Coordinates of C-alpha atoms (C1' of nucleotides) in Angstrom, one line a residue:
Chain A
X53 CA 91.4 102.1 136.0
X54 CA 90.2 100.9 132.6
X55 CA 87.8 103.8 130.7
X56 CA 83.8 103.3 130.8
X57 CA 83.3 104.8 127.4
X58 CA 86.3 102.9 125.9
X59 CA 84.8 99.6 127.6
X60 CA 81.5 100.2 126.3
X61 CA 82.5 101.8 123.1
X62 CA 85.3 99.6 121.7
X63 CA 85.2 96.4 124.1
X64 CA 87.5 94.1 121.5
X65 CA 90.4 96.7 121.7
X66 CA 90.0 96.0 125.9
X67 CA 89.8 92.6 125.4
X68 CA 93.3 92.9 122.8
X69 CA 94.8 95.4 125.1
X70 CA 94.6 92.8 128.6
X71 CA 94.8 89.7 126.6
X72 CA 98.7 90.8 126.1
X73 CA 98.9 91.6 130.0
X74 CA 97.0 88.0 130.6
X75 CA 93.9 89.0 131.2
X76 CA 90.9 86.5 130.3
X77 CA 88.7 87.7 127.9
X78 CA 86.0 86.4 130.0
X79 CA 86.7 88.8 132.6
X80 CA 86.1 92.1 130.3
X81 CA 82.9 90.0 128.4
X82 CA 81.6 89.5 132.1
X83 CA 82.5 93.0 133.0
X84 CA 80.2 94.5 129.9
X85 CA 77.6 92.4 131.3
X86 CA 77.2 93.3 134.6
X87 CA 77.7 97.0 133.4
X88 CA 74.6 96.8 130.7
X89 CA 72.8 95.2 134.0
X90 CA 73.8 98.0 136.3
X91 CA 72.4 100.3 133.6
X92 CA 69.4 99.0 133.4
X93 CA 68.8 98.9 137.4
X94 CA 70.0 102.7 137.6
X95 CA 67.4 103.5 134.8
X96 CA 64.6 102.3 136.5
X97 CA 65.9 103.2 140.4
X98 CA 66.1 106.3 138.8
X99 CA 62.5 106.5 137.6
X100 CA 61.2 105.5 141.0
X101 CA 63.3 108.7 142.6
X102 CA 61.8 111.1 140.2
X103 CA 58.2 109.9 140.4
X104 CA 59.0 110.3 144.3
X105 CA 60.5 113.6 144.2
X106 CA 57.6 115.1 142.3
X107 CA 55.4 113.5 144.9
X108 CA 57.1 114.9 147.7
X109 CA 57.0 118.3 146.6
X110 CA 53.5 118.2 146.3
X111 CA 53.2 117.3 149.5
X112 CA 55.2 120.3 150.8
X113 CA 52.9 122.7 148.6
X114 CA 49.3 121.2 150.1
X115 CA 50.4 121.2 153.5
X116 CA 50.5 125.0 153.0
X117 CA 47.5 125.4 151.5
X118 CA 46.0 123.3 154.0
X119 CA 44.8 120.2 152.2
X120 CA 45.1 116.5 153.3
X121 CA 48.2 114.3 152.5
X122 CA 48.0 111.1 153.7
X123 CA 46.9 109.0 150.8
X124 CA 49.6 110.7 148.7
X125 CA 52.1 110.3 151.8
X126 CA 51.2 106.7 151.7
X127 CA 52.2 106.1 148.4
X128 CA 55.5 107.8 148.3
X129 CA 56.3 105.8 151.5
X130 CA 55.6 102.7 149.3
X131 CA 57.6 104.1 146.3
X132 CA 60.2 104.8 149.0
X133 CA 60.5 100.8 149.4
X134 CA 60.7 100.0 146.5
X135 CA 63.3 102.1 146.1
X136 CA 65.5 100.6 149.0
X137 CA 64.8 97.4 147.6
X138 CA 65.6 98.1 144.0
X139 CA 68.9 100.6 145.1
X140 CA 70.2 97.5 147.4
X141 CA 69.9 94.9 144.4
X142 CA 72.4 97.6 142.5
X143 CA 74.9 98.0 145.6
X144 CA 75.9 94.3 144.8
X145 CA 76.3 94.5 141.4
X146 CA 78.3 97.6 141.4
X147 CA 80.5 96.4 144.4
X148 CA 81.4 93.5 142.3
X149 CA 81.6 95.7 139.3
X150 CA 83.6 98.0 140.8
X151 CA 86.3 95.2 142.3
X152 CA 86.7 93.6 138.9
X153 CA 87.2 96.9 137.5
X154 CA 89.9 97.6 140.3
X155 CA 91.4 94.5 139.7
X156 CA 92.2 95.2 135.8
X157 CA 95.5 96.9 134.8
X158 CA 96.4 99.6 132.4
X159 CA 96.3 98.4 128.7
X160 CA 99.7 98.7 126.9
X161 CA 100.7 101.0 124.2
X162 CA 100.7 100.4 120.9
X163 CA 104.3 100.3 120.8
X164 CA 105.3 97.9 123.5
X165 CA 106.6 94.6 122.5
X166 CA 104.0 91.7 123.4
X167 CA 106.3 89.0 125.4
X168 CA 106.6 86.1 128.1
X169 CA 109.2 87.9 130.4
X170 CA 113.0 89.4 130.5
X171 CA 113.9 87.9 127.2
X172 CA 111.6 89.8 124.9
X173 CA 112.5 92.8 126.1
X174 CA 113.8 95.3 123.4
X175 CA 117.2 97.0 124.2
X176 CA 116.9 100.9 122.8
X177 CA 120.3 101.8 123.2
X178 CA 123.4 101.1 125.3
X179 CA 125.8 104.0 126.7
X180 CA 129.4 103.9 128.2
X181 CA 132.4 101.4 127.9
X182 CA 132.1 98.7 130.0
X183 CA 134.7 98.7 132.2
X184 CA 138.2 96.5 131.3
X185 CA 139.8 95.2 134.8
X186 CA 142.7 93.7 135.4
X187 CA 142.1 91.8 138.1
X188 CA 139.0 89.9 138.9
X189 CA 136.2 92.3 140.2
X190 CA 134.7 91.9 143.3
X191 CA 131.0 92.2 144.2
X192 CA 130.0 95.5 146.5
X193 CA 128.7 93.1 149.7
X194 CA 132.1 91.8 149.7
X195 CA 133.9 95.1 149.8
X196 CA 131.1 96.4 151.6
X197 CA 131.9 93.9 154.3
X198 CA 135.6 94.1 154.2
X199 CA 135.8 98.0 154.9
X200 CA 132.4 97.8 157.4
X201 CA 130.8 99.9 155.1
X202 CA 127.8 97.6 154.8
X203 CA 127.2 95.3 157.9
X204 CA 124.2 92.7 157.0
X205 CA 124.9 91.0 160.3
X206 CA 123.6 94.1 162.4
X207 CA 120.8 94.6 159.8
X208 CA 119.6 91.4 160.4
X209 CA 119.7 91.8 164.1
X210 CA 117.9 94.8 164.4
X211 CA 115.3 94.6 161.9
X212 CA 115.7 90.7 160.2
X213 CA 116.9 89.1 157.1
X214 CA 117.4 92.0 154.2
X215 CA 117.7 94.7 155.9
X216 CA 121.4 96.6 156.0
X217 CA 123.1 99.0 158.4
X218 CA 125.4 101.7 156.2
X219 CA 128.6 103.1 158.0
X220 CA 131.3 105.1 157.5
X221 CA 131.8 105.5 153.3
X222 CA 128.9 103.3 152.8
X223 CA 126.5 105.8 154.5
X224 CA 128.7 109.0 153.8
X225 CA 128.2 108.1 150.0
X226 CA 125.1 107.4 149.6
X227 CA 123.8 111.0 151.6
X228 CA 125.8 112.1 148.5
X229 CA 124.8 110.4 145.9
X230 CA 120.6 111.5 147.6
X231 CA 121.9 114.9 147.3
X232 CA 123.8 114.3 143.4
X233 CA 120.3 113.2 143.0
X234 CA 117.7 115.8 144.3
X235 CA 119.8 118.6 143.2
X236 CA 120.0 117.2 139.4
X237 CA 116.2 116.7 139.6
X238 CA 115.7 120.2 141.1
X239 CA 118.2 122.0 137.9
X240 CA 116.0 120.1 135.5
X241 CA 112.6 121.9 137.0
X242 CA 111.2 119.4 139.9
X243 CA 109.4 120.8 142.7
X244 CA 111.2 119.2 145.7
X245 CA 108.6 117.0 147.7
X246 CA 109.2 115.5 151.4
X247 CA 106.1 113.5 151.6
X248 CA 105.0 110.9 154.3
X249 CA 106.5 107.7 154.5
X250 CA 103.1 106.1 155.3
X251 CA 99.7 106.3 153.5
X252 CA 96.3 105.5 154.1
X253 CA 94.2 102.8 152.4
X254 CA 92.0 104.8 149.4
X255 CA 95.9 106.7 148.5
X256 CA 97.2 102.9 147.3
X257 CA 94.7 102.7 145.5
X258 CA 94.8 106.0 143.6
X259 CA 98.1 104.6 142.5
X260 CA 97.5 101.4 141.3
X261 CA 98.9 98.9 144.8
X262 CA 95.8 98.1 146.2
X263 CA 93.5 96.4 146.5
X264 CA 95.4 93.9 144.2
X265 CA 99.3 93.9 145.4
X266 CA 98.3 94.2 149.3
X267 CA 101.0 91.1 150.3
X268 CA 103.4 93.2 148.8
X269 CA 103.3 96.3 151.2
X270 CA 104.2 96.6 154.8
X271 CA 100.6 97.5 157.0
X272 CA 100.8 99.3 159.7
X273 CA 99.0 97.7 162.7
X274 CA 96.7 100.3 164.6
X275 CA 95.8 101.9 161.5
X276 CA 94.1 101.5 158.2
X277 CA 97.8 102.6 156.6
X278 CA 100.8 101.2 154.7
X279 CA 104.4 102.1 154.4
X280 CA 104.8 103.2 151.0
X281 CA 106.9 101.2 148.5
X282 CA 107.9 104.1 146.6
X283 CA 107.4 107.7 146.3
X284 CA 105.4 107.5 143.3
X285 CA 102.7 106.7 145.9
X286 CA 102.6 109.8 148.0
X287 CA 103.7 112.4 144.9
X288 CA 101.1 111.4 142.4
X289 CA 98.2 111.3 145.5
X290 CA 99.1 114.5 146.2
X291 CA 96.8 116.2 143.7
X292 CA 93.9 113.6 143.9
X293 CA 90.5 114.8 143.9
X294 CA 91.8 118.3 142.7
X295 CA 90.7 120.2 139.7
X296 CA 94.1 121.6 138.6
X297 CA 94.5 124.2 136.1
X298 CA 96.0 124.0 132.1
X299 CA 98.6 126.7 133.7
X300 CA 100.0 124.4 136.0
X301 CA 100.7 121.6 134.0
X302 CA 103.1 119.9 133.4
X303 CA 103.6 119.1 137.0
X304 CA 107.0 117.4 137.4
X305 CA 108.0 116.6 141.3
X306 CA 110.9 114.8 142.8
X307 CA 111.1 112.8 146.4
X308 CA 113.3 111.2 148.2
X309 CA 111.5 108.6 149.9
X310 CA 112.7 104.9 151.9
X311 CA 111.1 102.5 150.3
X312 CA 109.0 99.4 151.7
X313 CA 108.9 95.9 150.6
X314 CA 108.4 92.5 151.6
X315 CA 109.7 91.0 148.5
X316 CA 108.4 87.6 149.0
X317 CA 110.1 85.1 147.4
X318 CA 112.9 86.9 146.4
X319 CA 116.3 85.5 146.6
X320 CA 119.7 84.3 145.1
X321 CA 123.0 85.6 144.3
X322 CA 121.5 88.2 141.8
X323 CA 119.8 90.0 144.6
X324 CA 122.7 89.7 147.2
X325 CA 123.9 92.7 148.9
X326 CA 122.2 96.2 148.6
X327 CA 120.4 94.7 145.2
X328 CA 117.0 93.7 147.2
X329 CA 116.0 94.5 150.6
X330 CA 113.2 95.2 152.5
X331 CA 113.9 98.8 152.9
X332 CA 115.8 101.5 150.4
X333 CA 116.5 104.8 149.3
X334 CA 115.1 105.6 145.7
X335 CA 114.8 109.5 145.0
X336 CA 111.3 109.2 142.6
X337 CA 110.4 111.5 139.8
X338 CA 106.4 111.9 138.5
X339 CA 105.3 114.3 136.1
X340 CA 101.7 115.1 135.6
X341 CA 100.5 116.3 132.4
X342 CA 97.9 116.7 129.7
X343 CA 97.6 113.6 127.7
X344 CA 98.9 115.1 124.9
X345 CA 101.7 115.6 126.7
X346 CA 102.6 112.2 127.8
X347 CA 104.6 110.6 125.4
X348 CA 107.4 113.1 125.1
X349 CA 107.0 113.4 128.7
X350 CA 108.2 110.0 129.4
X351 CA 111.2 110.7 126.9
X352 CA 112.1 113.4 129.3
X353 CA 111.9 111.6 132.5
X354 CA 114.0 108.6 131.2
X355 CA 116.4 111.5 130.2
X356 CA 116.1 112.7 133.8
X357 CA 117.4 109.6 134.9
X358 CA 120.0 108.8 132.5
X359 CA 121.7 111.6 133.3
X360 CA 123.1 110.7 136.9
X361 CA 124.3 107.6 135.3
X362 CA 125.9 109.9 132.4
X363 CA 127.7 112.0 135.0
X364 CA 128.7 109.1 137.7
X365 CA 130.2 107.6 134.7
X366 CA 128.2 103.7 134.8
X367 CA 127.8 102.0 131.7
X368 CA 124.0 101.2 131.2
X369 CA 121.5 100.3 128.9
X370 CA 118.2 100.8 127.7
X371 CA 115.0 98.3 127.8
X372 CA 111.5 99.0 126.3
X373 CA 109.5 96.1 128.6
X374 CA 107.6 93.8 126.8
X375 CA 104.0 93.2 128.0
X376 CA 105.0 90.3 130.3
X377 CA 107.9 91.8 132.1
X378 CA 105.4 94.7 132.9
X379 CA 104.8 94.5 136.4
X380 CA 103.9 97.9 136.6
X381 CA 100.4 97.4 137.4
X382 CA 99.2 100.9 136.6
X383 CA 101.8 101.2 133.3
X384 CA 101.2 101.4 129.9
X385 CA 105.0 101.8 128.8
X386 CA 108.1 101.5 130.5
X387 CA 111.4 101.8 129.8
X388 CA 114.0 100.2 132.6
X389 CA 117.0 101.6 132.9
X390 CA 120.1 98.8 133.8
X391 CA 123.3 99.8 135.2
X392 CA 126.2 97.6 134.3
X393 CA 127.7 95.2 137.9
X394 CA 131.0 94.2 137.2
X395 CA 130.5 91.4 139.6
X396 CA 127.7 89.7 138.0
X397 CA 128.9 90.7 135.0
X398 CA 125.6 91.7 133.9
X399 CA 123.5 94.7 133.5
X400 CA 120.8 94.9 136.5
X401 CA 117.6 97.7 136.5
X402 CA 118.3 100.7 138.1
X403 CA 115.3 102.9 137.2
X404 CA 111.9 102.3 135.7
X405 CA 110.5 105.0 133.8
X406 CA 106.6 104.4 133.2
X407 CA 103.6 106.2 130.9
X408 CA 100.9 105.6 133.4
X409 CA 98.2 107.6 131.3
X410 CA 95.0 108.4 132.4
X411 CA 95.2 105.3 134.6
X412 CA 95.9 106.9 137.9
X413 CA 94.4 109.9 137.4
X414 CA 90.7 108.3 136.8
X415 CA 91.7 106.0 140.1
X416 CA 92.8 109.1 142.2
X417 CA 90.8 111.8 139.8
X418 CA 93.3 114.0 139.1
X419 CA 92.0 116.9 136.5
X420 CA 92.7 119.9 134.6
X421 CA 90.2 122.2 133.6
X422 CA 90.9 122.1 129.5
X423 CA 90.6 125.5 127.7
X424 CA 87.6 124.5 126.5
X425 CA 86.2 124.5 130.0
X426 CA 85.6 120.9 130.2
X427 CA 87.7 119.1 133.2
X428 CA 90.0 116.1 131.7
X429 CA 92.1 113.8 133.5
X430 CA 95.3 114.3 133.5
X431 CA 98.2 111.6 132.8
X432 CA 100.4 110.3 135.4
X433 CA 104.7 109.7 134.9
X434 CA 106.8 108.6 137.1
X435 CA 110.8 107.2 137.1
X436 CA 113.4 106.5 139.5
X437 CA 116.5 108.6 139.4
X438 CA 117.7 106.6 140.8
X439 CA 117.5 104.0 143.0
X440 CA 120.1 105.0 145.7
X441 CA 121.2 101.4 146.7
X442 CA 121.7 99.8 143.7
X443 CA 123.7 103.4 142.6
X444 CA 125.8 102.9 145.6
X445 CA 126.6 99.8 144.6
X446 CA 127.5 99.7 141.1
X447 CA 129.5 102.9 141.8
X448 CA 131.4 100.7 144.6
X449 CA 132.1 98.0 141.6
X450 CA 132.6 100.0 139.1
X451 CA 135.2 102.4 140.8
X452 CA 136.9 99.5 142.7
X453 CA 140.5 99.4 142.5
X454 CA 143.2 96.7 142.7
X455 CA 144.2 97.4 146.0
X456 CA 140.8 97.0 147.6
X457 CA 140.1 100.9 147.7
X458 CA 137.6 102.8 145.7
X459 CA 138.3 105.4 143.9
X460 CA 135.0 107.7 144.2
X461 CA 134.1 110.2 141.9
X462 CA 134.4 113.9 142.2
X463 CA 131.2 114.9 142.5
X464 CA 130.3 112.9 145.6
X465 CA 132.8 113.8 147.7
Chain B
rG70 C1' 95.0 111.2 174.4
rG71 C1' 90.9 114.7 176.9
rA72 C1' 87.4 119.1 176.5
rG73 C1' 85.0 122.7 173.4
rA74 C1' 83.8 125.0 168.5
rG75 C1' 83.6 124.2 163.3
rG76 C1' 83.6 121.4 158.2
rU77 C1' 78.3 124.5 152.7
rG78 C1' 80.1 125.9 145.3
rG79 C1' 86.9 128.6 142.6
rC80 C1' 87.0 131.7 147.4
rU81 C1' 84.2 134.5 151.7
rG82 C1' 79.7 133.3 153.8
rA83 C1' 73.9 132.8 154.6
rG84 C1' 70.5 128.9 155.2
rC85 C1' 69.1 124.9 160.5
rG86 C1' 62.7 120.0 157.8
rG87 C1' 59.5 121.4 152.1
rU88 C1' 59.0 124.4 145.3
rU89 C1' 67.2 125.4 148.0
rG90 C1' 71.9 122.9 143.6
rA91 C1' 71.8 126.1 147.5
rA92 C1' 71.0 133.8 149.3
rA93 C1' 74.6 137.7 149.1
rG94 C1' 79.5 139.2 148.1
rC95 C1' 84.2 138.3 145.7
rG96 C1' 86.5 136.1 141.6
rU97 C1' 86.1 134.3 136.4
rC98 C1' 83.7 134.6 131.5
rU99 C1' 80.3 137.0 127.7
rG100 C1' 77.7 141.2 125.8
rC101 C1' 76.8 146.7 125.9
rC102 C1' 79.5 151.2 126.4
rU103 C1' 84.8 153.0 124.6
rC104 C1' 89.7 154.7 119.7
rG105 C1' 91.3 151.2 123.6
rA106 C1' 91.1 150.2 128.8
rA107 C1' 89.0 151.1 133.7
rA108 C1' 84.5 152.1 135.9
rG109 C1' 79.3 151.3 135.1
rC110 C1' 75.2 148.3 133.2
rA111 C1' 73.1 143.3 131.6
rG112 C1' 73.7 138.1 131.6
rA113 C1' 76.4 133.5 132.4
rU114 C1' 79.4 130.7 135.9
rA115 C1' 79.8 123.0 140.3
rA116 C1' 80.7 117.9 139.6
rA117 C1' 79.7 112.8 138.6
rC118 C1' 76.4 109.4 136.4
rA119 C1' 72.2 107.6 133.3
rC120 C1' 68.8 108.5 129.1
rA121 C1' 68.4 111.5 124.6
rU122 C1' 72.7 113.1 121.7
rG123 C1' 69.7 119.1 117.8
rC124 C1' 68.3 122.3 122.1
rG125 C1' 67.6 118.6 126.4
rU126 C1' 65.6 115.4 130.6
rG127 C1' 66.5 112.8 135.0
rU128 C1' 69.4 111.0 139.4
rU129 C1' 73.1 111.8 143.0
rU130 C1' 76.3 115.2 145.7
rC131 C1' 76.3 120.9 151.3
rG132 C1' 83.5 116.4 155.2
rG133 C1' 82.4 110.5 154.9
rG134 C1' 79.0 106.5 156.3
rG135 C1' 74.4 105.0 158.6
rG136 C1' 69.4 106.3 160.6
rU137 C1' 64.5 109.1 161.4
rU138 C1' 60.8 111.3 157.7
rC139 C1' 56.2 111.3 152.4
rG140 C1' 60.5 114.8 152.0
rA141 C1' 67.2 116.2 155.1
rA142 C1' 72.5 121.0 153.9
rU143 C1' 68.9 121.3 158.0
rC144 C1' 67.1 116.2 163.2
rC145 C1' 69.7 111.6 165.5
rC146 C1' 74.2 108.0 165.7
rC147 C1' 79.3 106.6 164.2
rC148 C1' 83.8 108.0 161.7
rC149 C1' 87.3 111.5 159.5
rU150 C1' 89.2 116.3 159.6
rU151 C1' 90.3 121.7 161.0
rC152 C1' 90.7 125.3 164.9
rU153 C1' 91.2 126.6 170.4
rC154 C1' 92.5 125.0 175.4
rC155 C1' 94.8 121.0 178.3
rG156 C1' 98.1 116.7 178.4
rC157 C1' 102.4 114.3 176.1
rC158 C1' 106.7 114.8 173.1
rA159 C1' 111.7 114.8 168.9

RNA sequence: GGAGAGGUGGCUGAGCGGUUGAAAGCGUCUGCCUCGAAAGCAGAUAAACACAUGCGUGUUUCGGGGGUUCGAAUCCCCCCUUCUCCGCCA
């Protein structure tokens, strides 16, 4: 959620900040308006309550010394209307308020490159040698289906289109590459989190999916709850509404978690195979800091990730979004991590690695009590490391061998 | 899922219609004492919002929502949740 003050204070540097995310200007103008209205309703409603308060009190104190009450009894009563009237007035105007202001995402950082989409992205860095076959490589979901590691078929009959049944390696690895995962996330200092797979309502939108990006999730159908389409979603709701102490931070927890999406609309031979589907593996990293913590903290977190790309030996790259390509809704930076696929012969994203600042925390009110005694929000990281799929896969490609066979790594065996 | 009992500040726990944002204790902080510390003594110690921004003033909040009342932590209704017993079950 957008700040108040910084609303109120500095309204242009909203407007700038949203116009690069597509935001109408209108929408923040009309946003101050309605606020300045609010304002003025609460000042009066709040008038009324005192004048009543005072009244009532006095009530309570002739009573006991035995003196009459009803003309002043009467007149609180109609003060008391007026109230309900006045306070009912406000309830629309902040219910609209407060839906526009749900409805706004998280202004980008200085830093980010303002963009259309993919293409104005801004490559950091690339690591690893792609890799130099000598024979043409072949995509995982063919190999997959060759050795019945991956069977779609049976995916599709049990739960529908994009959904995939591992066997044998395909399932053996990627246990393996969960635990690679978790155990390089718990050596770096990550508390180790097995959270719920589903959620209730008000935790989606402490994080950022609702009420805006409801289509997207899966709801559950006897109960005001959604299957969570990450772990982000259950590990940075899990200090909401809590008062944490400077000691404690940085926070920094790790999840595995299935993930949950419809994905409407996506398809093509770029998502083929274990690239998209409704349900998937991703062991999620969050950090929760001070905000003066933030910036270096995301530095960490991509370098969190990197790593089990460094040690499984995949060639990646990577991207600082642009403002476009942010989908992030709750995001002010992001950096994607992209693993090379031999097949497509391009580099697809892996990981996302986002500086979520105070975004989250004012949605879910997560604070610290500073040293100076004052309680601050706190700001909200999180990253993938990795996406166990997509890992599965590009190892698959990348370790593929002439003769059909793969020749794992080491470490996952 | 059924029955019963609860949900009060950082914690324990009183209050069960009026000046109670809430006793008492613990914890924490500050001052005194001390060479220093402990003990002791004195005081401070919730959050959000609005207005004033120099101290400040007001509103709201006792699980959540609605109602009764001039006035609700206290009474009524609904929901959530915790505990105990029963049922069911990996």
């Amino acid at each position: 959620m957008i700040d108040l003050q910084l609303l109120r204070n500095d309204a242009e540097k909203v407007k700038k900040g949203l116009a690069k995310r597509g935001v109408a200007p209108e929408k923040v103008e009309a946003l101050i308006n309605l606020d300045e209205e609010i304002r003025q309703l609460t000042k009066a409603t709040e008038k009324l309550k005192a004048s009543r308060n005072e009244k009532s009190k006095t009530i309570g104190i002739k009573i006991k010394e035995g003196l009459p009450v009803e003309d002043i009894a009467r007149e609180v009563k109609q003060i008391g209307e007026q109230i309900k009237k006045s306070e009912k007035e406000m309830e629309a105007f902040k219910d609209d308020f407060q839906s526009m202001l749900w409805d706004l995402p998280n202004l980008p950082h200085d830093l980010v490159p303002e963009g259309a989409g993919e293409e104005d992205n801004l490559e950091i860095r690339k690591e690893g040698a792609l890799p130099d076959f000598d024979f043409e490589p072949r995509s995982h979901h063919e190999i997959g289906k060759e050795c019945d590691w991956l069977d779609f078929e049976r995916g599709v009959k049990l739960s529908g289109n994009k959904f995939v049944v591992l066997k044998d390696q395909g399932a053996f690895y990627s246990r393996h590459l969960i635990q690679f995962m978790l155990n390089s996330a718990r050596e770096r200092g990550y508390l180790e989190v097995a959270p719920p797979l589903m959620a209730k309502r008000s935790v989606f939108y402490g994080s950022g999916q609702l009420p805006k990006f409801e289509d997207d999730l899966y709801k559950i159908q006897d109960d005001d709850s959604f299957l969570i389409p990450t772990g982000e979603v259950p590990l940075v709701n899990l200090y909401a509404d809590e008062i944490l102490s400077e000691e404690q931070l940085p926070l920094k927890l790790t999840c595995l978690s299935s993930c949950f999406r419809k994905e409407a609309g996506a398809a093509g031979k770029e998502t083929k195979g274990l690239i998209r589907l409704h349900q998937f593996e991703k062991v999620e990293l969050v950090a929760v800091c001070k905000p003066d913590q933030s910036n270096q903290m995301l530095d960490e977190i991509v370098a969190d990730a990197e790593v089990i790309l460094k040690k499984l030996g995949l060639p990646y790259r990577i991207m600082l979004l642009c403002t476009g390509d942010m989908s992030g809704f709750s995001t002010s930076k992001t950096y994607d991590l992209e693993v090379w696929f031999p097949s497509l012969k391009k580099y697809v994203e892996i990981s996302s690695c986002s500086n979520c600042t105070d975004f989250q925390a004012r949605r879910a009110k997560i604070r610290y009590k500073a040293s100076t005694g004052k309680n601050q929000l706190v700001h909200t990281l999180n990253g993938s490391a990795l996406a166990v799929g997509r890992c599965l896969a590009a190892v698959m490609e990348h370790y593929q061998q002439a003769d059909g066979s793969i020749a794992w790594p080491d470490m996952l065996k």
